[in-house]
Coordinates of C-alpha atoms (C1' of nucleotides) in Angstrom, one line a residue:
Chain D
M805 CA 47.3 246.0 141.1
T806 CA 44.0 247.0 138.8
L807 CA 43.4 246.8 135.6
R808 CA 43.8 250.5 133.8
L809 CA 41.0 250.8 130.6
T810 CA 41.5 254.1 128.3
N811 CA 37.7 254.9 128.1
S812 CA 36.2 256.7 124.3
L813 CA 33.3 258.7 126.8
T814 CA 35.8 260.5 128.4
R815 CA 39.1 259.9 126.5
R816 CA 41.5 259.0 129.9
S817 CA 42.0 255.9 131.5
A818 CA 40.5 255.6 135.0
P819 CA 40.6 251.8 137.0
F820 CA 38.2 249.4 136.0
E821 CA 35.9 248.3 138.0
P822 CA 32.9 245.6 136.8
L823 CA 29.1 247.6 138.4
Q824 CA 28.6 244.4 139.7
A825 CA 31.7 242.5 141.8
G826 CA 34.0 240.0 140.3
Q827 CA 31.4 240.3 137.4
V828 CA 32.0 241.6 133.7
S829 CA 29.6 242.3 131.2
M830 CA 30.7 243.3 128.0
Y831 CA 29.4 243.8 124.1
C832 CA 31.4 243.9 121.2
C833 CA 29.2 245.2 117.5
G834 CA 30.0 242.5 115.5
V835 CA 30.1 241.9 112.2
T836 CA 27.4 242.7 109.0
V837 CA 28.0 239.4 107.8
Y838 CA 27.5 240.3 103.9
D839 CA 30.7 238.9 102.9
L840 CA 34.4 237.4 104.7
C841 CA 36.5 238.9 107.5
H842 CA 40.0 240.8 106.2
L843 CA 42.5 241.6 109.4
G844 CA 40.5 244.3 109.9
H845 CA 38.3 242.4 111.5
A846 CA 40.7 239.9 113.0
R847 CA 42.7 242.9 115.1
S848 CA 38.9 244.3 116.5
Y849 CA 38.3 240.7 117.4
I850 CA 42.3 239.6 118.5
A851 CA 42.5 242.7 120.7
W852 CA 39.0 242.0 122.3
D853 CA 39.7 238.5 123.2
V854 CA 42.3 239.1 125.0
L855 CA 40.5 241.5 127.1
R856 CA 38.2 238.8 127.6
R857 CA 41.1 236.2 128.8
Y858 CA 42.5 238.8 130.4
L859 CA 39.6 239.3 132.3
L860 CA 38.8 236.0 132.9
W861 CA 42.7 235.2 134.3
S862 CA 42.4 238.3 136.4
G863 CA 39.4 236.3 138.2
Y864 CA 36.1 237.9 136.2
Q865 CA 33.2 235.8 135.8
V866 CA 33.0 236.8 132.2
T867 CA 29.7 237.5 129.7
F868 CA 30.8 238.6 126.5
V869 CA 27.8 238.5 123.6
Q870 CA 28.4 239.7 120.2
N871 CA 25.8 240.1 117.8
Y872 CA 26.0 239.7 113.6
T873 CA 24.1 241.9 111.8
D874 CA 21.6 239.8 109.2
I875 CA 19.9 242.1 107.8
D876 CA 20.9 244.9 105.8
D877 CA 21.6 245.8 101.9
K878 CA 24.6 244.8 101.5
I879 CA 23.5 241.4 102.0
L880 CA 20.6 242.5 100.3
N881 CA 22.9 243.3 97.2
R882 CA 24.4 240.0 97.6
A883 CA 22.0 237.9 97.4
A884 CA 20.6 240.3 94.6
K885 CA 23.8 239.9 92.5
E886 CA 24.7 236.1 93.2
G887 CA 20.8 235.2 92.2
S888 CA 20.3 233.4 96.1
S889 CA 18.5 235.6 99.5
M890 CA 19.7 237.4 102.3
E891 CA 18.8 233.9 104.5
V892 CA 22.0 232.0 102.3
V893 CA 24.3 234.7 101.8
S894 CA 24.0 235.1 106.0
E895 CA 24.2 232.0 106.4
R896 CA 26.6 231.6 104.3
N897 CA 29.2 234.1 106.2
I898 CA 28.4 233.5 109.6
D899 CA 29.6 230.0 108.9
A900 CA 32.9 231.0 107.8
F901 CA 32.9 233.8 111.0
V902 CA 32.8 230.9 112.9
A903 CA 35.2 229.3 111.1
D904 CA 37.4 232.2 111.0
M905 CA 37.3 233.4 114.3
A906 CA 38.0 229.7 115.5
A907 CA 40.9 229.4 113.2
L908 CA 42.5 231.9 115.1
N909 CA 42.1 231.0 117.9
I910 CA 39.7 234.0 119.4
L911 CA 37.2 231.8 122.0
P912 CA 33.5 232.6 121.0
A913 CA 30.9 234.5 123.0
D914 CA 29.1 233.3 125.7
R915 CA 25.9 234.0 123.0
M916 CA 25.8 235.8 119.7
P917 CA 22.3 237.3 118.6
R918 CA 21.1 238.2 115.2
A919 CA 19.1 240.9 113.9
T920 CA 16.5 239.1 112.7
Q921 CA 16.4 237.1 115.6
S922 CA 16.3 239.5 118.0
L923 CA 13.1 242.1 115.9
D924 CA 10.2 241.8 119.3
A925 CA 13.2 243.7 121.3
I926 CA 13.7 245.7 118.4
R927 CA 10.0 246.6 118.1
D928 CA 10.0 247.2 121.3
L929 CA 12.5 249.2 121.8
I930 CA 11.6 251.9 118.8
G931 CA 8.0 251.3 120.3
E932 CA 9.2 252.8 123.3
L933 CA 10.9 255.7 121.3
Q934 CA 8.4 256.6 120.2
A935 CA 5.6 257.1 123.3
K936 CA 8.9 259.0 124.5
G937 CA 8.6 261.5 121.8
A938 CA 12.2 260.7 120.9
A939 CA 11.6 259.1 117.9
Y940 CA 8.5 259.6 115.5
G941 CA 7.6 258.2 112.1
A942 CA 7.5 259.4 108.8
D943 CA 6.1 257.3 105.2
G944 CA 6.8 253.8 106.6
D945 CA 10.2 254.4 108.4
V946 CA 10.6 256.1 111.8
Y947 CA 13.4 258.1 113.1
F948 CA 14.8 258.6 115.8
A949 CA 15.6 262.4 116.8
V950 CA 19.3 263.7 117.9
M951 CA 17.6 267.4 119.1
K952 CA 14.9 265.5 121.6
H953 CA 18.1 263.8 123.2
A954 CA 20.3 265.9 125.9
G955 CA 23.5 264.4 125.0
Y956 CA 23.6 263.1 121.7
G957 CA 27.3 263.4 120.4
K958 CA 29.0 262.8 124.0
L959 CA 30.9 260.2 122.4
S960 CA 32.4 261.3 119.7
G961 CA 32.9 265.0 120.6
R962 CA 30.0 266.1 118.4
D963 CA 28.5 269.3 118.7
L964 CA 25.0 269.9 117.1
S965 CA 24.2 273.3 116.4
E966 CA 27.5 273.1 114.3
Q967 CA 26.6 270.8 112.2
Q968 CA 25.7 271.8 108.8
Q969 CA 24.7 270.3 105.7
N970 CA 27.7 267.9 105.6
A971 CA 25.1 264.8 104.3
D972 CA 24.8 266.3 101.7
G973 CA 24.6 264.6 97.9
R974 CA 25.4 261.5 100.7
V975 CA 21.8 261.2 101.3
S976 CA 19.5 260.4 99.0
G977 CA 17.1 263.9 98.6
L978 CA 13.4 262.1 99.0
E979 CA 15.4 260.5 102.7
E980 CA 16.7 264.2 103.5
A981 CA 12.9 265.2 103.5
R982 CA 11.6 263.0 105.7
K983 CA 14.1 263.7 108.3
Q984 CA 14.2 266.5 110.7
H985 CA 17.8 267.0 111.3
P986 CA 20.4 265.8 108.9
F987 CA 21.6 263.8 111.6
D988 CA 18.3 262.1 112.4
F989 CA 18.5 258.2 112.2
A990 CA 16.6 255.4 110.2
L991 CA 15.1 252.9 113.6
W992 CA 12.8 251.1 111.1
K993 CA 13.1 251.3 107.5
G994 CA 10.1 250.8 105.6
A995 CA 10.2 247.4 102.7
K996 CA 11.2 248.6 98.8
P997 CA 8.9 246.4 96.8
G998 CA 10.7 243.2 96.4
E999 CA 12.7 243.3 99.6
P1000 CA 11.7 240.9 102.2
S1001 CA 10.6 242.7 105.3
F1002 CA 9.0 242.0 109.3
P1003 CA 5.3 243.5 110.2
S1004 CA 5.2 246.1 112.1
P1005 CA 3.2 248.6 113.9
W1006 CA 4.4 251.5 111.3
G1007 CA 4.6 248.1 107.7
P1008 CA 6.7 246.2 106.4
G1009 CA 9.9 246.9 106.6
R1010 CA 13.6 246.2 109.0
P1011 CA 15.3 247.6 111.6
G1012 CA 18.1 250.3 111.2
W1013 CA 21.6 249.2 111.6
H1014 CA 22.0 250.8 115.0
I1015 CA 18.9 249.5 116.9
E1016 CA 19.4 246.3 116.8
C1017 CA 22.5 246.6 118.5
S1018 CA 20.9 248.7 121.7
A1019 CA 17.9 246.5 121.5
M1020 CA 20.0 243.2 121.9
V1021 CA 22.4 244.7 124.5
R1022 CA 19.9 245.6 126.9
Q1023 CA 17.8 242.2 126.6
E1024 CA 21.3 239.7 126.5
L1025 CA 22.7 242.3 128.5
G1026 CA 20.3 244.9 130.9
D1027 CA 20.5 248.6 130.8
T1028 CA 23.9 249.6 131.5
I1029 CA 26.9 246.8 131.2
D1030 CA 30.2 247.5 131.3
L1031 CA 32.3 247.6 128.3
H1032 CA 31.1 248.3 125.1
L1033 CA 34.1 247.1 122.4
G1034 CA 34.4 247.8 118.5
G1035 CA 36.8 249.9 115.8
A1036 CA 36.8 253.6 116.0
D1037 CA 35.3 253.5 112.5
L1038 CA 32.8 252.7 114.9
I1039 CA 32.5 256.0 117.5
F1040 CA 30.5 257.9 114.7
P1041 CA 27.6 257.5 114.2
H1042 CA 26.6 254.1 115.2
H1043 CA 27.7 254.2 118.9
E1044 CA 27.2 257.4 119.0
N1045 CA 23.9 256.8 118.0
E1046 CA 23.0 253.5 120.3
I1047 CA 24.1 255.5 123.4
A1048 CA 21.2 257.9 122.2
Q1049 CA 18.3 255.9 121.8
S1050 CA 19.6 253.2 124.5
E1051 CA 19.8 256.7 126.9
A1052 CA 16.4 258.1 125.3
A1053 CA 14.4 254.4 126.4
T1054 CA 16.1 254.0 129.7
G1055 CA 17.3 257.3 131.3
K1056 CA 20.3 254.8 132.2
P1057 CA 24.1 254.9 130.9
L1058 CA 24.3 252.3 127.5
A1059 CA 27.8 251.4 128.6
R1060 CA 30.3 252.1 131.5
W1061 CA 33.1 251.8 129.5
W1062 CA 33.4 252.7 126.1
L1063 CA 36.6 250.7 124.1
H1064 CA 38.0 251.5 120.7
N1065 CA 40.8 249.6 118.7
G1066 CA 42.5 251.6 116.0
M1067 CA 42.3 250.9 112.3
V1068 CA 44.6 248.2 110.0
N1069 CA 46.3 250.4 107.6
V1070 CA 47.7 249.3 104.2
G1071 CA 50.3 252.0 102.6
G1072 CA 48.9 254.0 104.9
E1073 CA 45.6 254.1 104.4
K1074 CA 42.3 251.9 106.3
M1075 CA 42.0 248.5 105.7
S1076 CA 38.8 247.9 104.0
K1077 CA 36.2 246.5 101.8
S1078 CA 35.6 250.0 99.7
L1079 CA 38.6 250.9 99.3
G1080 CA 39.3 247.5 97.9
N1081 CA 42.3 247.0 99.4
F1082 CA 41.3 244.3 102.4
T1083 CA 43.4 240.9 102.7
T1084 CA 40.9 238.1 104.4
I1085 CA 41.4 236.4 107.5
R1086 CA 41.0 233.0 105.0
A1087 CA 43.0 234.5 102.3
L1088 CA 46.0 235.3 105.0
L1089 CA 45.7 231.7 106.9
E1090 CA 45.5 230.0 103.0
S1091 CA 48.7 232.0 102.2
G1092 CA 50.7 230.3 104.3
T1093 CA 50.6 232.7 107.3
S1094 CA 50.1 230.5 110.0
A1095 CA 47.2 232.2 113.5
M1096 CA 49.8 232.6 115.4
T1097 CA 51.9 234.4 113.5
L1098 CA 49.0 236.5 113.1
R1099 CA 47.8 236.9 117.1
L1100 CA 51.2 237.9 117.7
F1101 CA 51.2 240.5 114.3
V1102 CA 48.4 242.6 115.2
L1103 CA 49.6 242.1 119.7
Q1104 CA 52.6 243.7 119.2
A1105 CA 51.4 247.0 118.5
H1106 CA 49.0 248.7 120.8
Y1107 CA 45.1 247.8 120.2
R1108 CA 44.5 252.1 119.6
K1109 CA 46.7 252.8 117.1
P1110 CA 47.4 251.5 114.0
L1111 CA 48.4 249.3 112.2
D1112 CA 50.4 249.2 109.1
F1113 CA 50.4 245.6 107.8
T1114 CA 53.4 244.6 105.3
Q1115 CA 54.8 241.9 104.1
E1116 CA 57.8 242.8 105.5
A1117 CA 56.2 243.6 109.1
L1118 CA 54.1 240.2 108.2
A1119 CA 57.7 238.0 107.8
A1120 CA 59.3 239.5 111.0
A1121 CA 56.1 238.9 113.3
A1122 CA 56.9 235.1 111.5
T1123 CA 60.1 235.2 112.2
G1124 CA 59.5 236.1 116.3
W1125 CA 56.8 233.7 116.4
K1126 CA 59.1 230.9 115.2
G1127 CA 61.6 231.5 118.1
L1128 CA 58.2 231.7 120.9
N1129 CA 56.9 228.9 119.4
A1130 CA 59.7 226.9 119.9
A1131 CA 59.6 227.7 123.5
L1132 CA 56.2 227.5 123.9
Q1133 CA 57.1 223.8 121.6
L1134 CA 59.8 223.0 124.5
A1135 CA 58.2 224.3 127.5
A1136 CA 54.8 222.1 126.6
Q1137 CA 56.8 219.0 126.8
L1138 CA 58.9 220.4 130.2
V1139 CA 55.5 220.6 131.3
T1140 CA 54.3 217.0 130.8
G1141 CA 57.3 215.2 130.6
A1142 CA 58.7 214.8 133.8
A1143 CA 56.4 216.4 136.1
G1144 CA 56.3 217.2 139.4
D1145 CA 59.6 216.4 139.5
G1146 CA 60.7 220.5 139.2
P1147 CA 60.9 222.9 142.0
D1148 CA 57.6 224.4 141.9
G1149 CA 57.7 227.6 144.3
P1150 CA 58.7 230.0 141.8
S1151 CA 61.7 232.3 142.5
N1152 CA 62.1 235.9 142.3
S1153 CA 62.5 236.0 139.0
L1154 CA 59.5 234.0 137.9
A1155 CA 56.6 236.1 140.0
E1156 CA 58.8 239.5 139.0
A1157 CA 58.0 238.0 135.1
R1158 CA 54.2 237.4 136.5
L1159 CA 54.4 240.7 137.7
R1160 CA 55.5 242.8 134.6
F1161 CA 53.2 241.0 132.5
A1162 CA 50.6 242.2 134.8
A1163 CA 51.4 245.4 135.5
A1164 CA 51.8 245.8 131.7
M1165 CA 48.3 244.4 130.8
D1166 CA 47.3 246.0 133.9
D1167 CA 49.0 248.6 131.4
D1168 CA 45.5 249.4 128.8
L1169 CA 46.4 246.2 127.9
N1170 CA 49.8 247.0 126.9
T1171 CA 50.4 243.7 125.0
S1172 CA 53.5 244.5 123.5
A1173 CA 54.6 245.0 127.1
A1174 CA 53.1 241.7 128.0
L1175 CA 55.2 240.6 125.1
A1176 CA 58.4 241.4 125.6
A1177 CA 58.0 239.7 129.0
L1178 CA 57.0 236.4 127.0
F1179 CA 60.3 237.0 125.1
E1180 CA 62.0 236.6 128.0
L1181 CA 60.9 233.9 129.5
A1182 CA 61.8 232.0 126.2
K1183 CA 64.7 233.1 126.1
P1184 CA 65.9 230.0 129.0
L1185 CA 64.4 227.8 127.1
R1186 CA 65.4 228.4 123.8
S1187 CA 68.9 228.2 125.2
L1188 CA 67.8 225.0 127.0
A1189 CA 67.0 223.7 124.2
N1190 CA 69.8 224.2 121.6
R1191 CA 71.9 223.7 124.8
S1192 CA 70.5 219.2 124.8
E1193 CA 70.4 219.4 121.7
R1194 CA 74.1 219.6 122.0
G1195 CA 74.4 216.6 124.3
D1196 CA 75.0 219.8 127.3
A1197 CA 75.2 217.2 130.3
Q1198 CA 73.3 219.5 132.2
A1199 CA 71.0 220.3 130.6
A1200 CA 68.8 217.5 132.1
S1201 CA 68.8 218.9 135.4
E1202 CA 68.3 222.5 133.8
A1203 CA 65.3 221.1 132.4
K1204 CA 64.1 220.2 135.8
A1205 CA 64.8 223.1 137.1
L1206 CA 63.6 225.1 133.8
Q1207 CA 59.2 222.9 134.8
A1208 CA 58.4 226.4 136.7
E1209 CA 59.3 228.9 134.2
A1210 CA 57.9 226.4 131.5
R1211 CA 55.1 226.9 132.8
L1212 CA 54.8 230.2 133.7
L1213 CA 55.3 231.2 129.7
L1214 CA 52.5 229.1 128.6
E1215 CA 49.9 230.6 131.0
L1216 CA 51.0 233.6 130.2
A1217 CA 51.4 232.8 126.3
S1218 CA 47.4 231.2 126.3
V1219 CA 46.5 234.5 128.1
L1220 CA 47.2 236.8 124.9
G1221 CA 46.1 232.7 122.8
L1222 CA 48.8 232.5 121.5
K1223 CA 49.5 228.8 122.0
P1224 CA 51.8 226.8 120.8
E1225 CA 51.4 225.6 116.9
A1226 CA 52.8 222.0 115.0
E1227 CA 54.7 223.1 112.1
S1228 CA 53.3 222.1 108.5
G1229 CA 56.0 219.2 108.9
P1230 CA 56.1 215.7 107.7
E1231 CA 52.8 214.7 107.4
G1232 CA 51.6 218.0 106.2
G1233 CA 49.8 215.8 103.2
A1234 CA 51.8 218.1 101.0
T1235 CA 52.9 217.6 97.4
G1236 CA 56.2 216.4 97.3
P1237 CA 58.7 213.1 98.0
N1238 CA 56.6 211.6 101.6
A1239 CA 59.0 210.2 104.4
A1240 CA 60.7 206.9 103.3
E1241 CA 61.8 208.3 100.7
I1242 CA 63.4 211.1 102.1
A1243 CA 64.9 209.9 105.1
A1244 CA 66.5 207.3 102.0
Q1245 CA 67.5 210.3 100.7
I1246 CA 69.5 212.0 104.1
A1247 CA 70.9 208.0 104.3
A1248 CA 72.6 208.0 101.0
R1249 CA 73.9 211.9 101.9
Q1250 CA 75.3 210.9 105.3
A1251 CA 77.1 207.7 103.3
A1252 CA 78.7 210.9 100.2
K1253 CA 79.4 213.0 103.9
A1254 CA 81.0 209.8 105.1
A1255 CA 83.1 209.7 102.0
K1256 CA 83.7 213.2 102.5
N1257 CA 82.3 213.4 98.6
Y1258 CA 80.6 216.3 99.6
G1259 CA 79.7 217.0 95.9
E1260 CA 77.1 214.5 95.9
A1261 CA 75.6 215.4 99.2
D1262 CA 75.5 219.1 98.3
R1263 CA 73.6 217.9 95.8
I1264 CA 71.9 215.5 97.2
R1265 CA 70.5 218.9 99.9
A1266 CA 69.9 220.7 97.1
S1267 CA 67.0 218.3 95.5
L1268 CA 65.7 217.9 97.5
L1269 CA 65.9 221.8 98.6
D1270 CA 64.8 222.0 95.4
Q1271 CA 60.5 219.8 96.1
G1272 CA 59.9 221.5 99.3
I1273 CA 62.2 219.5 101.4
E1274 CA 64.7 221.5 104.7
L1275 CA 67.5 219.2 105.7
I1276 CA 68.9 220.3 109.0
D1277 CA 71.4 218.8 109.9
K1278 CA 72.1 218.3 114.3
P1279 CA 74.9 217.8 116.0
G1280 CA 75.9 214.0 116.3
G1281 CA 75.8 213.6 112.7
L1282 CA 71.3 213.7 112.5
T1283 CA 69.6 215.4 110.0
D1284 CA 66.5 216.3 110.4
W1285 CA 63.9 217.8 107.9
L1286 CA 61.5 220.9 106.9
R1287 CA 58.9 220.6 104.4
S1288 CA 59.3 224.2 103.7
Chain A
rG750 C1' 35.7 272.5 108.0
rG751 C1' 34.6 269.9 112.9
rC752 C1' 36.1 266.6 116.2
rG753 C1' 40.6 263.1 117.3
rG754 C1' 44.6 260.7 117.2
rC755 C1' 50.3 260.2 116.0
rA756 C1' 55.9 260.9 115.2
rU757 C1' 61.1 256.6 119.2
rG758 C1' 67.3 252.9 115.2
rG759 C1' 67.3 250.2 109.1
rC760 C1' 62.1 248.2 109.9
rC761 C1' 57.9 246.7 113.2
rA762 C1' 57.2 248.6 118.6
rA763 C1' 57.1 249.8 124.1
rG764 C1' 58.2 253.4 127.2
rU765 C1' 54.4 259.5 129.1
rG766 C1' 59.6 263.7 134.0
rG767 C1' 65.7 260.6 136.2
rU768 C1' 69.9 259.4 131.2
rA769 C1' 65.9 254.3 126.2
rA770 C1' 61.7 247.3 127.1
rG771 C1' 60.5 243.5 122.9
rG772 C1' 60.3 241.4 118.3
rC773 C1' 62.8 241.4 112.9
rA774 C1' 66.6 242.8 109.8
rG775 C1' 72.6 243.6 110.2
rA776 C1' 77.5 242.6 112.3
rG777 C1' 80.7 239.6 115.6
rG778 C1' 80.9 234.3 118.0
rA779 C1' 79.6 229.0 119.0
rU780 C1' 78.6 225.2 116.0
rU781 C1' 78.9 222.8 110.5
rG782 C1' 82.5 219.6 105.7
rC783 C1' 80.1 223.7 104.0
rA784 C1' 75.4 225.9 104.5
rA785 C1' 70.8 226.5 106.3
rA786 C1' 68.7 225.7 111.6
rU787 C1' 70.0 226.8 116.3
rC788 C1' 71.9 229.7 121.0
rC789 C1' 75.4 233.2 122.6
rU790 C1' 77.0 238.7 122.5
rU791 C1' 76.3 244.1 120.1
rU792 C1' 74.1 248.2 117.3
rA793 C1' 69.4 254.8 119.4
rC794 C1' 70.3 261.6 123.2
rC795 C1' 63.2 259.9 120.9
rC796 C1' 60.1 265.2 113.8
rC797 C1' 61.9 270.6 114.8
rC798 C1' 62.1 275.3 117.4
rA799 C1' 60.7 277.6 121.8
rG800 C1' 59.7 277.5 127.2
rU801 C1' 59.4 274.2 132.3
rU802 C1' 62.5 272.2 135.2
rC803 C1' 68.3 270.4 138.5
rG804 C1' 66.5 267.0 135.4
rA805 C1' 62.1 265.6 129.5
rA806 C1' 61.3 261.1 124.8
rU807 C1' 58.0 261.9 128.3
rC808 C1' 55.0 268.6 130.2
rU809 C1' 53.8 273.2 127.9
rG810 C1' 53.2 277.0 123.4
rG811 C1' 54.2 276.6 118.4
rG812 C1' 55.8 274.3 113.8
rU813 C1' 55.8 269.7 109.9
rG814 C1' 54.0 265.5 108.3
rC815 C1' 50.7 261.6 108.6
rC816 C1' 46.2 259.1 109.4
rG817 C1' 41.3 258.2 111.4
rC818 C1' 35.6 259.7 112.4
rC819 C1' 32.4 263.7 110.3
rU820 C1' 29.3 258.5 104.0
rC821 C1' 28.5 252.6 105.3
rC822 C1' 33.0 250.0 107.9
rA823 C1' 36.5 246.3 113.3

RNA sequence: GGCGGCAUGGCCAAGUGGUAAGGCAGAGGAUUGCAAAUCCUUUACCCCCAGUUCGAAUCUGGGUGCCGCCUCCA
């Protein structure tokens, strides 16, 4: 079986095969670090994290590079607004990015170059383009000449001859006047007074947005890479321009595969900073949604389709995760418990589950179907937990039989970046009564129950619930509790 | 206007020629003093019309609706 991926370049899916057998190079356009990441970023990076994990699981050696755009108008604006500097804004948001990604269990990229630290490669590339006649200077700016590059528009399906004055009113007249074609874009922007700038053969200034990715890809991974990833909103102009720059310089294809994820929508509209309808990763996590719930929410839909963010859908994912998490926790117990006792040879059903999972993932990363395989695997585990709690005599022997299953569940879950998550349990540092006080209340309620004083027992239960403590009666007269 | 995508049960969402995965919610059951939690069971002819086919959610044509990109954007 082979992995099939939908290539935006051809708009169809085809078997994936890296340029060098067993080795995959992938690049993902990162964030402009002017603010916190929102759910749209989370979706994108979760999707590519799963791709990477799946490739690794499949035995590939993967080199993954993701950039930081740390010089840009938005960063400068933000710095001006808060009276700090470009560096301060960038540094802060890079730290936040790292923390957010870690919270979501997204594996860090192998290398994360920054635009401001890649200036030599950027200037070299611009110089090369100019030497080849693909770029021209104008008053301290340098532009890429799209008309000079055959094949411009091949990714986004645009035909230059059909392009009219779409840019009217959207670009400053000054910049427009300098361009030879409306689609020409800046490789180097001459510095305006007071702006931070870097020296260059064209005068002080800074790189345009698109050129950094071309330069970094080339520097870090070579002329042609296997996979280039990003959000669908980057197809035009960003990725189109990257292709043009890189291919004009090297004469080789920039990437063999272009993968694009669908947008996160809110009320049918794209979540974005400009619309103001965004939720930051951090805000969501702080509001009590767990990282794994978010992952499950994202992975339940196919990565290329739009994903509507609603409280209902999130709540559904949370409940779904609760069940899966319980199974994963039990699985972790089983595996570390009486290790080695269980029958090790995978039974037919296990082999089938593994196959089903792989087939789903091979089909353009059908995580929704892959998750179905996980839920099916989790089922007997959850059932076992229920029966053993009820003192089923057979449960103990079954636990051994389920060890291989438990191991497989954990393994496959980890391919999706899903891992057992501790409940926000007793030592959660929350406010309210402490464990000893709760234990005392539970004992009091037990006594009331024994005396058939159910009014009092219910009163204690309700009172604890008011304080955020939920009681869970177990068979055998035991009572667990959760801080909600 | 140009380019691209999507329409499956109450909700989310797989399935792309042989008679509908999974999750959530709902219903019934087990359990419980009653609940909650948990486990078990259960719930669809796939936007409309026409066509191709022995057979279509799945292919073709035509509608309708929604979304993305064309300006910074994951």
